[in-house]
Short mmCIF file of C-alpha atoms in Angstrom, two decimals:
data_model
loop_
_atom_site.label_atom_id
_atom_site.label_comp_id
_atom_site.label_asym_id
_atom_site.label_seq_id
_atom_site.Cartn_x
_atom_site.Cartn_y
_atom_site.Cartn_z
CA MET A 1 -95.48 63.14 -93.60
CA GLU A 2 -96.55 66.71 -94.26
CA ARG A 3 -93.43 68.05 -92.53
CA ALA A 4 -91.25 65.70 -94.59
CA ALA A 5 -92.97 66.86 -97.81
CA PHE A 6 -92.40 70.52 -96.86
CA ALA A 7 -88.68 69.78 -96.26
CA VAL A 8 -88.45 68.15 -99.71
CA ASN A 9 -89.99 71.19 -101.42
CA ARG A 10 -87.65 73.57 -99.62
CA ALA A 11 -84.59 71.48 -100.50
CA GLU A 12 -85.68 71.35 -104.11
CA ARG A 13 -86.14 75.14 -104.31
CA ARG A 14 -82.71 75.76 -102.78
CA TYR A 15 -81.08 73.39 -105.24
CA CYS A 16 -82.78 74.97 -108.22
CA ALA A 17 -81.78 78.48 -107.09
CA VAL A 18 -78.03 77.77 -106.82
CA ASP A 19 -75.62 78.85 -109.53
CA PRO A 20 -74.62 75.78 -111.60
CA ASP A 21 -71.03 77.04 -111.72
CA ASN A 22 -70.85 76.78 -107.91
CA ARG A 23 -70.45 73.04 -107.97
CA LEU A 24 -69.46 72.65 -104.32
CA VAL A 25 -72.64 74.31 -103.03
CA ALA A 26 -74.77 72.57 -105.64
CA ARG A 27 -73.41 69.15 -104.61
CA ARG A 28 -74.19 69.84 -100.93
CA LEU A 29 -77.75 71.04 -101.70
CA GLU A 30 -78.32 68.00 -103.91
CA HIS A 31 -77.29 65.75 -101.02
CA GLU A 32 -79.73 67.52 -98.67
CA TRP A 33 -82.50 67.11 -101.24
CA GLU A 34 -81.86 63.35 -101.48
CA GLU A 35 -81.93 62.99 -97.67
CA ALA A 36 -85.26 64.86 -97.55
CA LEU A 37 -86.70 62.51 -100.17
CA ARG A 38 -85.61 59.45 -98.15
CA ALA A 39 -87.20 60.95 -95.01
CA LEU A 40 -90.43 61.49 -96.94
CA GLU A 41 -90.56 57.85 -98.05
CA ALA A 42 -89.99 56.68 -94.48
CA ALA A 43 -92.79 58.95 -93.22
CA LYS A 44 -95.18 57.56 -95.83
CA ALA A 45 -94.38 53.97 -94.80
CA GLU A 46 -94.87 54.79 -91.10
CA LEU A 47 -98.20 56.45 -91.82
CA ALA A 48 -99.42 53.41 -93.76
CA ARG A 49 -98.38 51.10 -90.94
CA ARG A 50 -100.20 53.13 -88.31
CA GLU A 51 -103.34 53.34 -90.41
CA GLU A 52 -103.40 49.54 -90.66
CA GLN A 53 -103.11 49.21 -86.85
CA ARG A 54 -105.70 51.87 -86.09
CA PRO A 55 -108.80 50.30 -84.49
CA ARG A 56 -111.76 50.45 -86.72
CA VAL A 57 -114.93 52.12 -85.56
CA LEU A 58 -117.49 49.72 -84.10
CA SER A 59 -120.82 49.47 -85.77
CA ALA A 60 -124.07 49.94 -83.85
CA THR A 61 -124.69 46.17 -83.86
CA GLU A 62 -121.23 45.36 -82.52
CA ARG A 63 -121.53 47.95 -79.80
CA LYS A 64 -124.89 46.52 -78.72
CA LYS A 65 -123.40 43.02 -78.45
CA LEU A 66 -120.54 44.29 -76.30
CA VAL A 67 -122.92 46.06 -73.95
CA ALA A 68 -125.00 42.88 -73.64
CA LEU A 69 -121.91 40.92 -72.59
CA GLY A 70 -121.63 43.12 -69.50
CA ALA A 71 -124.52 41.19 -67.95
CA ASP A 72 -122.92 37.81 -68.73
CA LEU A 73 -119.23 38.09 -67.81
CA ALA A 74 -119.02 34.36 -67.17
CA SER A 75 -119.43 33.68 -70.88
CA VAL A 76 -116.64 36.11 -71.70
CA TRP A 77 -114.38 34.68 -68.97
CA HIS A 78 -114.79 31.03 -70.03
CA ALA A 79 -114.86 31.64 -73.77
CA PRO A 80 -112.17 29.61 -75.60
CA THR A 81 -111.04 32.74 -77.42
CA THR A 82 -110.35 34.62 -74.15
CA THR A 83 -106.64 34.51 -73.37
CA PRO A 84 -105.08 34.81 -69.87
CA ARG A 85 -103.95 38.31 -70.83
CA ASP A 86 -107.56 39.22 -71.68
CA ARG A 87 -108.73 37.94 -68.29
CA LYS A 88 -106.11 40.03 -66.46
CA GLU A 89 -107.12 43.15 -68.36
CA LEU A 90 -110.77 42.40 -67.60
CA LEU A 91 -110.02 42.14 -63.87
CA ARG A 92 -108.03 45.39 -63.92
CA THR A 93 -111.01 47.08 -65.54
CA LEU A 94 -113.56 45.77 -63.04
CA LEU A 95 -111.62 45.84 -59.75
CA ASP A 96 -110.66 48.86 -57.70
CA GLU A 97 -108.85 47.18 -54.80
CA VAL A 98 -107.92 43.72 -53.46
CA THR A 99 -107.07 43.15 -49.78
CA LEU A 100 -105.29 39.92 -48.87
CA HIS A 101 -104.88 38.42 -45.38
CA VAL A 102 -102.98 35.13 -44.94
CA ASP A 103 -103.87 32.93 -41.96
CA ARG A 104 -101.09 30.38 -41.49
CA GLY A 105 -102.93 28.61 -38.71
CA GLU A 106 -105.88 27.82 -40.95
CA ALA A 107 -103.67 27.50 -44.07
CA ALA A 108 -106.01 29.85 -45.91
CA ALA A 109 -105.94 33.27 -47.58
CA HIS A 110 -108.86 35.66 -47.04
CA LEU A 111 -109.49 38.16 -49.84
CA VAL A 112 -111.72 41.22 -49.92
CA LEU A 113 -112.51 42.36 -53.48
CA ARG A 114 -113.79 45.90 -54.02
CA TRP A 115 -115.38 46.25 -57.45
CA LYS A 116 -116.24 49.32 -59.47
CA GLY A 117 -119.21 50.97 -57.81
CA ASP A 118 -117.98 50.09 -54.26
CA VAL A 119 -119.46 46.58 -54.27
CA THR A 120 -117.35 44.19 -52.16
CA SER A 121 -116.94 40.43 -52.24
CA ARG A 122 -115.19 38.12 -49.77
CA LEU A 123 -113.32 35.02 -50.82
CA THR A 124 -111.36 32.34 -48.93
CA VAL A 125 -108.71 30.32 -50.74
CA ALA A 126 -106.99 27.29 -49.20
CA LEU A 127 -103.20 27.43 -49.17
CA PRO A 128 -101.11 24.37 -50.06
CA ARG A 129 -99.75 22.70 -46.96
CA SER A 130 -96.06 21.87 -46.86
CA ARG A 131 -95.46 18.14 -46.93
CA PRO A 132 -93.21 16.61 -44.26
CA ALA A 133 -89.87 15.32 -45.36
CA THR A 134 -90.08 11.80 -46.74
CA VAL A 135 -86.60 10.94 -45.42
CA ARG A 136 -86.30 11.52 -41.68
CA THR A 137 -84.03 10.35 -38.89
CA ASP A 138 -85.53 7.80 -36.53
CA GLU A 139 -87.69 9.39 -33.84
CA ASP A 140 -85.94 7.49 -31.03
CA THR A 141 -82.61 8.89 -32.16
CA LEU A 142 -84.03 12.40 -32.34
CA ALA A 143 -85.44 11.98 -28.83
CA LEU A 144 -82.08 10.75 -27.51
CA LEU A 145 -80.02 13.51 -29.08
CA PRO A 146 -81.35 16.40 -26.90
CA ARG A 147 -80.45 14.41 -23.78
CA LEU A 148 -76.86 13.84 -24.87
CA ALA A 149 -76.06 17.07 -26.74
CA PRO A 150 -75.89 19.44 -23.72
CA HIS A 151 -73.35 17.18 -21.98
CA TYR A 152 -71.11 15.53 -24.60
CA PRO A 153 -69.25 16.58 -27.77
CA VAL A 154 -70.59 15.49 -31.14
CA ALA A 155 -67.80 12.92 -31.61
CA VAL A 156 -68.72 11.17 -28.35
CA ILE A 157 -72.42 11.26 -29.25
CA ALA A 158 -71.62 9.71 -32.66
CA GLY A 159 -69.79 6.85 -30.93
CA VAL A 160 -72.71 6.23 -28.56
CA LEU A 161 -75.23 6.17 -31.43
CA ASN A 162 -73.08 3.82 -33.50
CA ARG A 163 -72.55 1.38 -30.61
CA GLN A 164 -76.31 1.25 -30.14
CA GLY A 165 -76.72 0.30 -33.81
CA ARG A 166 -78.43 3.53 -34.83
CA ARG A 167 -78.14 4.88 -38.36
CA THR A 168 -78.87 8.14 -40.16
CA ALA A 169 -81.96 8.69 -42.30
CA TYR A 170 -80.01 7.34 -45.31
CA GLY A 171 -78.60 4.32 -43.43
CA HIS A 172 -75.09 5.70 -42.80
CA ARG A 173 -73.05 5.46 -39.62
CA PHE A 174 -72.94 8.57 -37.49
CA ASP A 175 -69.88 10.78 -37.34
CA ALA A 176 -69.19 14.17 -35.77
CA ASN A 177 -70.29 16.04 -38.88
CA ARG A 178 -73.64 14.24 -39.19
CA VAL A 179 -74.41 14.63 -35.50
CA GLY A 180 -73.54 18.33 -35.76
CA ASN A 181 -75.88 18.74 -38.75
CA LEU A 182 -78.72 17.11 -36.81
CA ARG A 183 -78.06 19.31 -33.81
CA ARG A 184 -78.06 22.49 -35.91
CA HIS A 185 -81.16 21.46 -37.87
CA TRP A 186 -83.19 20.75 -34.73
CA ARG A 187 -81.58 23.64 -32.82
CA ILE A 188 -80.33 21.49 -29.97
CA SER A 189 -78.06 23.15 -27.43
CA VAL A 190 -74.35 22.43 -27.70
CA CYS A 191 -72.04 20.78 -25.21
CA LYS A 192 -70.68 23.21 -22.62
CA ALA A 193 -67.97 22.82 -19.99
CA LYS A 194 -69.05 20.01 -17.71
CA PRO A 195 -68.92 20.19 -13.94
CA PRO A 196 -67.25 17.30 -12.07
CA ALA A 197 -69.02 14.05 -12.86
CA ALA A 198 -71.49 12.78 -10.31
CA ALA A 199 -71.97 9.19 -9.26
CA GLY A 200 -73.54 7.12 -12.02
CA ASP A 201 -72.48 9.53 -14.81
CA ILE A 202 -71.34 8.22 -18.20
CA VAL A 203 -67.65 8.36 -19.15
CA THR A 204 -65.93 7.60 -22.45
CA VAL A 205 -63.68 4.60 -23.01
CA ARG A 206 -60.61 6.84 -22.96
CA GLN A 207 -61.71 8.40 -19.65
CA ALA A 208 -62.37 4.95 -18.20
CA ALA A 209 -58.94 3.77 -19.33
CA ALA A 210 -57.30 6.75 -17.66
CA ALA A 211 -59.27 6.17 -14.45
CA LEU A 212 -58.32 2.46 -14.44
CA ASP A 213 -54.69 3.28 -15.27
CA VAL A 214 -54.94 1.26 -18.51
CA ALA A 215 -52.33 2.48 -20.98
CA PRO A 216 -52.76 2.25 -24.80
CA SER A 217 -51.48 -0.98 -26.30
CA THR A 218 -48.17 0.34 -27.63
CA PRO A 219 -44.83 -1.33 -26.85
CA HIS A 220 -43.00 1.72 -25.54
CA GLN A 221 -45.58 2.78 -22.95
CA ARG A 222 -46.01 1.52 -19.38
CA ARG A 223 -48.19 -1.59 -19.15
CA PRO A 224 -51.20 -1.55 -16.82
CA ASP A 225 -51.20 -3.04 -13.39
CA PRO A 226 -52.47 -6.66 -13.78
CA GLY A 227 -54.47 -6.56 -10.60
CA ARG A 228 -56.42 -3.47 -11.51
CA THR A 229 -56.93 -4.73 -15.09
CA ASP A 230 -58.45 -7.98 -13.79
CA HIS A 231 -60.86 -5.96 -11.66
CA ALA A 232 -61.84 -3.93 -14.73
CA ARG A 233 -62.48 -7.05 -16.79
CA ARG A 234 -64.63 -8.61 -14.08
CA ALA A 235 -66.63 -5.39 -13.72
CA LEU A 236 -67.26 -5.25 -17.46
CA ALA A 237 -68.27 -8.90 -17.54
CA HIS A 238 -70.85 -8.35 -14.77
CA SER A 239 -72.23 -5.16 -16.32
CA PRO A 240 -75.80 -5.40 -17.75
CA ASP A 241 -74.60 -5.21 -21.37
CA GLY A 242 -71.48 -7.31 -20.86
CA GLY A 243 -69.28 -4.32 -21.61
CA THR A 244 -70.38 -4.04 -25.26
CA GLN A 245 -71.79 -0.52 -25.11
CA GLY A 246 -68.44 1.21 -24.63
CA PRO A 247 -68.70 3.98 -21.96
CA LEU A 248 -68.56 2.84 -18.30
CA PRO A 249 -70.77 4.32 -15.59
CA ARG A 250 -68.85 6.54 -13.19
CA HIS A 251 -70.11 4.56 -10.15
CA THR A 252 -68.52 1.39 -11.64
CA ARG A 253 -65.23 3.23 -11.91
CA GLY A 254 -65.58 4.23 -8.25
CA ARG A 255 -65.97 0.59 -7.19
CA LEU A 256 -62.87 -0.30 -9.14
#
């Protein structure tokens, strides 16, 4: 404010010293004088604002009360007038260092607090445990999937699961996409190139049809040999599931 007042006085003296006949210079000096006056008013308003925000000096009684609160920090911490911001500032004032160690096995966090004056405190805080998923695929299906995934494509696995009446966690039929999502989620190995099938191995319906020389039921293709087809029907009828589960064992195909 003092600098602004000095600038006003200087602008006023320069304006008063100019020749009135030199109107161009007088008009410019008058404009500078007005700007200096506006700057002085702004400085006065800023000074008044800062004086209102300046902390007042504590009295001897108030200082004594504050010193007494140092021995009873719990009252200050739990006081209804203490805001979360006040508690954070209080901790920053009292603490020098905090060391945190998380133990996932125990689901706990171990803290070492070093206060002002090198006093340390140890604290253990329990960590929230993650809840298991409320919607989950049937355990029997999850146990069957690792046995099938290394040997068969996801489309074949989906057909096997559907023929056994299995459903997803939301009650849907399995398809290649859903089986693939399960395999990726549980990190189950994928189907690789298979070696020649051994006796008793599982084959798909299409593979069984090719082995039995059973052509698709379209008019323009060669019809199957009746004798071999009758053998296939009898073998399916005498199978344990009556031929309802789809894929035929490789040893059955060998007998046919």
